[in-house]
Amino acid sequence: MLLSKEQTTEIIPQKAPFIMIDSLLSANEIDFKSSFVAMEQNIFSENGKLQEPALIENIAQTVAAGFSYVGQQQGGPPKIGFIGAISKLKVHQLPNIGDEINTTVTHLHKFENIYLIRGENYVNGNLLVECEMKIVVQE
Amino acid sequence: MASREEIISTVKEFLSEEFEVEKSTIEPEANLQETLDLDSLDYVDLVVVIEENFGFKVTGEDFVGVVSFNDFYDLVEKKLAEK
């Protein structure tokens, strides 16, 4: 684990109750990985499941934490990213409350300060949501 | 190396598909940005299809001076020659 929940929360712009990430597990030039436990008190918890918006936001916050961490490691200020667009979104299944969600964000392309990434989250290897996002990074 | 005609044919094919425009609107002197209705985020898609179809990367600097499709074909020709 690279960053604990407290450390991860400090480097992303989102605030409670809108935090959809627990720990940043790894971050490099190729991909970012994070973990997140679906809790009953989550604002997107419904009928024992965590709903789609939480999973999409989980991908976005993994991007935010990853860019921020990498920016700090490079000696600069934390980079802040904004979702420009979401495409190729597929929802396969929703996690149960209590499940640990593992998320991978892969960098596909970069043009100037716009990054095209692919995000996927899983529970026990089963794909939940996949999508591509264009992230505009403030540099 | 691809001829100018082959480049034009390939470009028309992938741009019309990616940006959902009629091939007939892709005229040499037509404005690239206006014809394809590109905003800044769409340039990422343009970069992706260029790399997929021609195998080279482009940067923002490469697009300086690219206004018409003719300019775009010139850019592709130049980049292919550099490969």
Short mmCIF file of C-alpha atoms in Angstrom, two decimals:
data_model
loop_
_atom_site.label_atom_id
_atom_site.label_comp_id
_atom_site.label_asym_id
_atom_site.label_seq_id
_atom_site.Cartn_x
_atom_site.Cartn_y
_atom_site.Cartn_z
CA MET A 1 0.00 0.00 0.00
CA LEU A 2 1.30 3.45 -0.95
CA LEU A 3 -1.12 5.57 1.01
CA SER A 4 -3.50 4.88 3.89
CA LYS A 5 -7.12 6.06 3.84
CA GLU A 6 -6.18 9.22 5.75
CA GLN A 7 -3.26 9.98 3.44
CA THR A 8 -5.32 9.26 0.32
CA THR A 9 -8.12 11.52 1.51
CA GLU A 10 -5.64 14.34 2.03
CA ILE A 11 -4.43 14.35 -1.56
CA ILE A 12 -7.74 14.26 -3.42
CA PRO A 13 -10.11 17.22 -3.76
CA GLN A 14 -13.25 15.28 -2.80
CA LYS A 15 -14.53 15.49 0.76
CA ALA A 16 -16.73 13.28 2.96
CA PRO A 17 -19.35 11.95 2.41
CA PHE A 18 -18.22 11.83 -1.21
CA ILE A 19 -15.02 9.83 -0.67
CA MET A 20 -15.14 6.66 -2.80
CA ILE A 21 -11.61 5.36 -2.27
CA ASP A 22 -9.81 3.89 0.75
CA SER A 23 -6.20 3.30 -0.18
CA LEU A 24 -3.92 4.01 -3.10
CA LEU A 25 -2.10 0.72 -3.64
CA SER A 26 0.27 1.66 -6.47
CA ALA A 27 0.86 4.53 -8.89
CA ASN A 28 3.28 4.82 -11.78
CA GLU A 29 3.43 6.09 -15.36
CA ILE A 30 1.44 3.08 -16.62
CA ASP A 31 -1.35 2.57 -14.12
CA PHE A 32 -2.87 3.37 -10.73
CA LYS A 33 -4.43 0.83 -8.37
CA SER A 34 -6.66 1.40 -5.35
CA SER A 35 -8.93 -0.43 -2.92
CA PHE A 36 -12.28 0.53 -1.44
CA VAL A 37 -14.67 -1.29 0.88
CA ALA A 38 -18.39 -0.84 0.17
CA MET A 39 -19.93 0.36 3.43
CA GLU A 40 -23.58 0.44 4.48
CA GLN A 41 -23.36 4.14 5.35
CA ASN A 42 -22.11 5.09 1.88
CA ILE A 43 -24.43 7.65 0.28
CA PHE A 44 -24.72 5.40 -2.79
CA SER A 45 -25.63 2.29 -0.79
CA GLU A 46 -29.04 0.91 -1.68
CA ASN A 47 -30.71 -2.45 -1.07
CA GLY A 48 -27.49 -4.02 0.14
CA LYS A 49 -25.51 -2.97 -2.95
CA LEU A 50 -23.27 -0.08 -3.87
CA GLN A 51 -24.75 1.70 -6.88
CA GLU A 52 -23.15 2.68 -10.21
CA PRO A 53 -22.30 6.32 -9.36
CA ALA A 54 -20.05 5.15 -6.53
CA LEU A 55 -18.14 2.84 -8.86
CA ILE A 56 -17.64 5.51 -11.51
CA GLU A 57 -16.59 8.01 -8.87
CA ASN A 58 -14.26 5.37 -7.43
CA ILE A 59 -12.46 5.21 -10.78
CA ALA A 60 -12.28 9.01 -10.97
CA GLN A 61 -10.92 9.27 -7.43
CA THR A 62 -8.32 6.60 -8.18
CA VAL A 63 -7.19 8.84 -11.05
CA ALA A 64 -7.17 11.87 -8.74
CA ALA A 65 -5.16 10.10 -6.06
CA GLY A 66 -2.74 8.62 -8.59
CA PHE A 67 -1.99 11.89 -10.36
CA SER A 68 -1.66 13.70 -7.07
CA TYR A 69 0.74 11.10 -5.68
CA VAL A 70 2.86 11.00 -8.84
CA GLY A 71 2.95 14.81 -8.90
CA GLN A 72 4.19 14.88 -5.33
CA GLN A 73 6.82 12.23 -6.04
CA GLN A 74 8.11 14.36 -8.90
CA GLY A 75 8.61 17.20 -6.46
CA GLY A 76 5.80 19.38 -7.70
CA PRO A 77 2.48 20.39 -6.23
CA PRO A 78 -0.34 17.83 -6.33
CA LYS A 79 -1.92 17.69 -9.78
CA ILE A 80 -5.66 18.22 -9.88
CA GLY A 81 -7.69 16.49 -12.57
CA PHE A 82 -11.22 17.05 -13.81
CA ILE A 83 -13.39 14.54 -15.65
CA GLY A 84 -13.87 15.87 -19.18
CA ALA A 85 -15.83 12.96 -20.58
CA ILE A 86 -16.85 9.38 -19.83
CA SER A 87 -17.26 6.88 -22.67
CA LYS A 88 -17.56 3.14 -23.33
CA LEU A 89 -19.24 2.71 -19.94
CA LYS A 90 -20.39 -0.82 -19.14
CA VAL A 91 -21.91 -1.85 -15.82
CA HIS A 92 -21.57 -5.61 -15.35
CA GLN A 93 -22.60 -6.03 -11.74
CA LEU A 94 -22.84 -4.16 -8.45
CA PRO A 95 -20.86 -5.02 -5.32
CA ASN A 96 -22.49 -6.13 -2.09
CA ILE A 97 -22.04 -4.10 1.04
CA GLY A 98 -18.88 -5.36 2.73
CA ASP A 99 -17.15 -6.28 -0.53
CA GLU A 100 -13.63 -5.00 -1.14
CA ILE A 101 -13.41 -3.30 -4.53
CA ASN A 102 -10.09 -3.28 -6.35
CA THR A 103 -9.70 -0.66 -9.04
CA THR A 104 -7.21 -0.34 -11.87
CA VAL A 105 -6.76 2.76 -13.99
CA THR A 106 -4.58 2.35 -17.08
CA HIS A 107 -3.18 5.29 -19.03
CA LEU A 108 -4.07 4.92 -22.71
CA HIS A 109 -3.08 8.22 -24.32
CA LYS A 110 -2.04 11.73 -23.46
CA PHE A 111 -2.48 14.86 -25.52
CA GLU A 112 -1.20 18.04 -23.90
CA ASN A 113 -2.81 18.09 -20.45
CA ILE A 114 -5.65 15.73 -21.38
CA TYR A 115 -5.31 12.07 -20.45
CA LEU A 116 -7.36 9.23 -21.83
CA ILE A 117 -7.60 6.49 -19.23
CA ARG A 118 -9.33 3.14 -18.92
CA GLY A 119 -10.85 2.32 -15.56
CA GLU A 120 -12.04 -1.03 -14.25
CA ASN A 121 -13.15 -2.14 -10.82
CA TYR A 122 -13.42 -5.68 -9.54
CA VAL A 123 -14.55 -7.74 -6.58
CA ASN A 124 -12.68 -11.05 -6.27
CA GLY A 125 -11.67 -10.80 -9.92
CA ASN A 126 -15.22 -10.21 -11.16
CA LEU A 127 -15.56 -7.07 -13.28
CA LEU A 128 -18.04 -4.51 -11.95
CA VAL A 129 -17.73 -1.41 -14.11
CA GLU A 130 -15.45 -0.51 -17.02
CA CYS A 131 -15.19 2.78 -18.84
CA GLU A 132 -12.86 5.27 -20.46
CA MET A 133 -12.44 8.80 -19.14
CA LYS A 134 -10.83 11.92 -20.47
CA ILE A 135 -9.20 13.69 -17.58
CA VAL A 136 -8.07 17.28 -17.87
CA VAL A 137 -5.13 17.76 -15.53
CA GLN A 138 -4.27 21.19 -14.17
CA GLU A 139 -0.51 21.48 -14.64
CA MET B 1 5.50 4.68 -47.88
CA ALA B 2 1.85 5.55 -48.51
CA SER B 3 1.06 7.87 -51.41
CA ARG B 4 -0.84 11.11 -50.91
CA GLU B 5 -3.96 9.46 -52.36
CA GLU B 6 -3.67 6.53 -49.98
CA ILE B 7 -3.25 8.91 -47.03
CA ILE B 8 -6.33 10.90 -48.07
CA SER B 9 -8.38 7.74 -48.49
CA THR B 10 -7.31 6.35 -45.11
CA VAL B 11 -7.87 9.65 -43.32
CA LYS B 12 -11.35 10.08 -44.82
CA GLU B 13 -12.24 6.56 -43.77
CA PHE B 14 -11.26 6.83 -40.11
CA LEU B 15 -12.30 10.44 -39.58
CA SER B 16 -15.77 9.91 -41.03
CA GLU B 17 -16.22 6.87 -38.82
CA GLU B 18 -14.76 8.34 -35.62
CA PHE B 19 -16.39 11.77 -35.84
CA GLU B 20 -19.56 10.67 -37.65
CA VAL B 21 -19.34 13.01 -40.62
CA GLU B 22 -20.00 12.33 -44.29
CA LYS B 23 -16.86 11.62 -46.29
CA SER B 24 -18.03 14.21 -48.82
CA THR B 25 -17.58 16.98 -46.21
CA ILE B 26 -13.88 16.15 -45.88
CA GLU B 27 -12.64 18.41 -48.65
CA PRO B 28 -8.96 19.43 -48.95
CA GLU B 29 -9.56 23.10 -48.20
CA ALA B 30 -12.30 22.56 -45.60
CA ASN B 31 -11.55 23.60 -42.02
CA LEU B 32 -10.60 20.50 -40.00
CA GLN B 33 -11.83 21.73 -36.63
CA GLU B 34 -15.15 23.06 -37.92
CA THR B 35 -15.89 20.11 -40.20
CA LEU B 36 -15.28 17.54 -37.48
CA ASP B 37 -16.76 19.79 -34.78
CA LEU B 38 -13.68 19.27 -32.60
CA ASP B 39 -13.39 20.64 -29.09
CA SER B 40 -10.21 20.37 -27.05
CA LEU B 41 -11.22 16.96 -25.62
CA ASP B 42 -11.87 15.57 -29.12
CA TYR B 43 -8.22 16.07 -30.04
CA VAL B 44 -7.41 13.09 -27.81
CA ASP B 45 -9.64 10.94 -30.04
CA LEU B 46 -7.91 12.37 -33.09
CA VAL B 47 -4.51 11.47 -31.62
CA VAL B 48 -5.73 7.94 -30.87
CA VAL B 49 -7.03 7.27 -34.41
CA ILE B 50 -3.89 8.72 -35.97
CA GLU B 51 -1.72 6.39 -33.90
CA GLU B 52 -3.96 3.40 -34.60
CA ASN B 53 -3.98 4.01 -38.35
CA PHE B 54 -0.50 5.34 -39.04
CA GLY B 55 1.57 4.21 -36.07
CA PHE B 56 3.02 7.53 -34.97
CA LYS B 57 2.30 9.89 -32.09
CA VAL B 58 1.44 13.56 -32.47
CA THR B 59 1.74 16.40 -29.98
CA GLY B 60 0.00 19.73 -29.64
CA GLU B 61 2.93 21.39 -31.39
CA ASP B 62 2.34 19.22 -34.45
CA PHE B 63 -1.10 20.76 -34.85
CA VAL B 64 0.19 24.32 -34.94
CA GLY B 65 -0.62 25.58 -38.43
CA VAL B 66 -2.98 22.70 -39.20
CA VAL B 67 -6.17 24.42 -40.31
CA SER B 68 -7.43 22.60 -43.39
CA PHE B 69 -7.50 18.90 -44.26
CA ASN B 70 -4.69 19.61 -46.72
CA ASP B 71 -2.59 20.81 -43.78
CA PHE B 72 -3.51 17.63 -41.96
CA TYR B 73 -2.46 15.45 -44.93
CA ASP B 74 0.84 17.36 -45.01
CA LEU B 75 1.36 16.58 -41.33
CA VAL B 76 0.67 12.87 -41.88
CA GLU B 77 3.01 12.77 -44.89
CA LYS B 78 5.78 14.49 -42.92
CA LYS B 79 5.39 12.19 -39.92
CA LEU B 80 5.34 9.07 -42.09
CA ALA B 81 8.51 10.23 -43.84
CA GLU B 82 10.20 10.66 -40.45
CA LYS B 83 9.34 7.11 -39.34
#
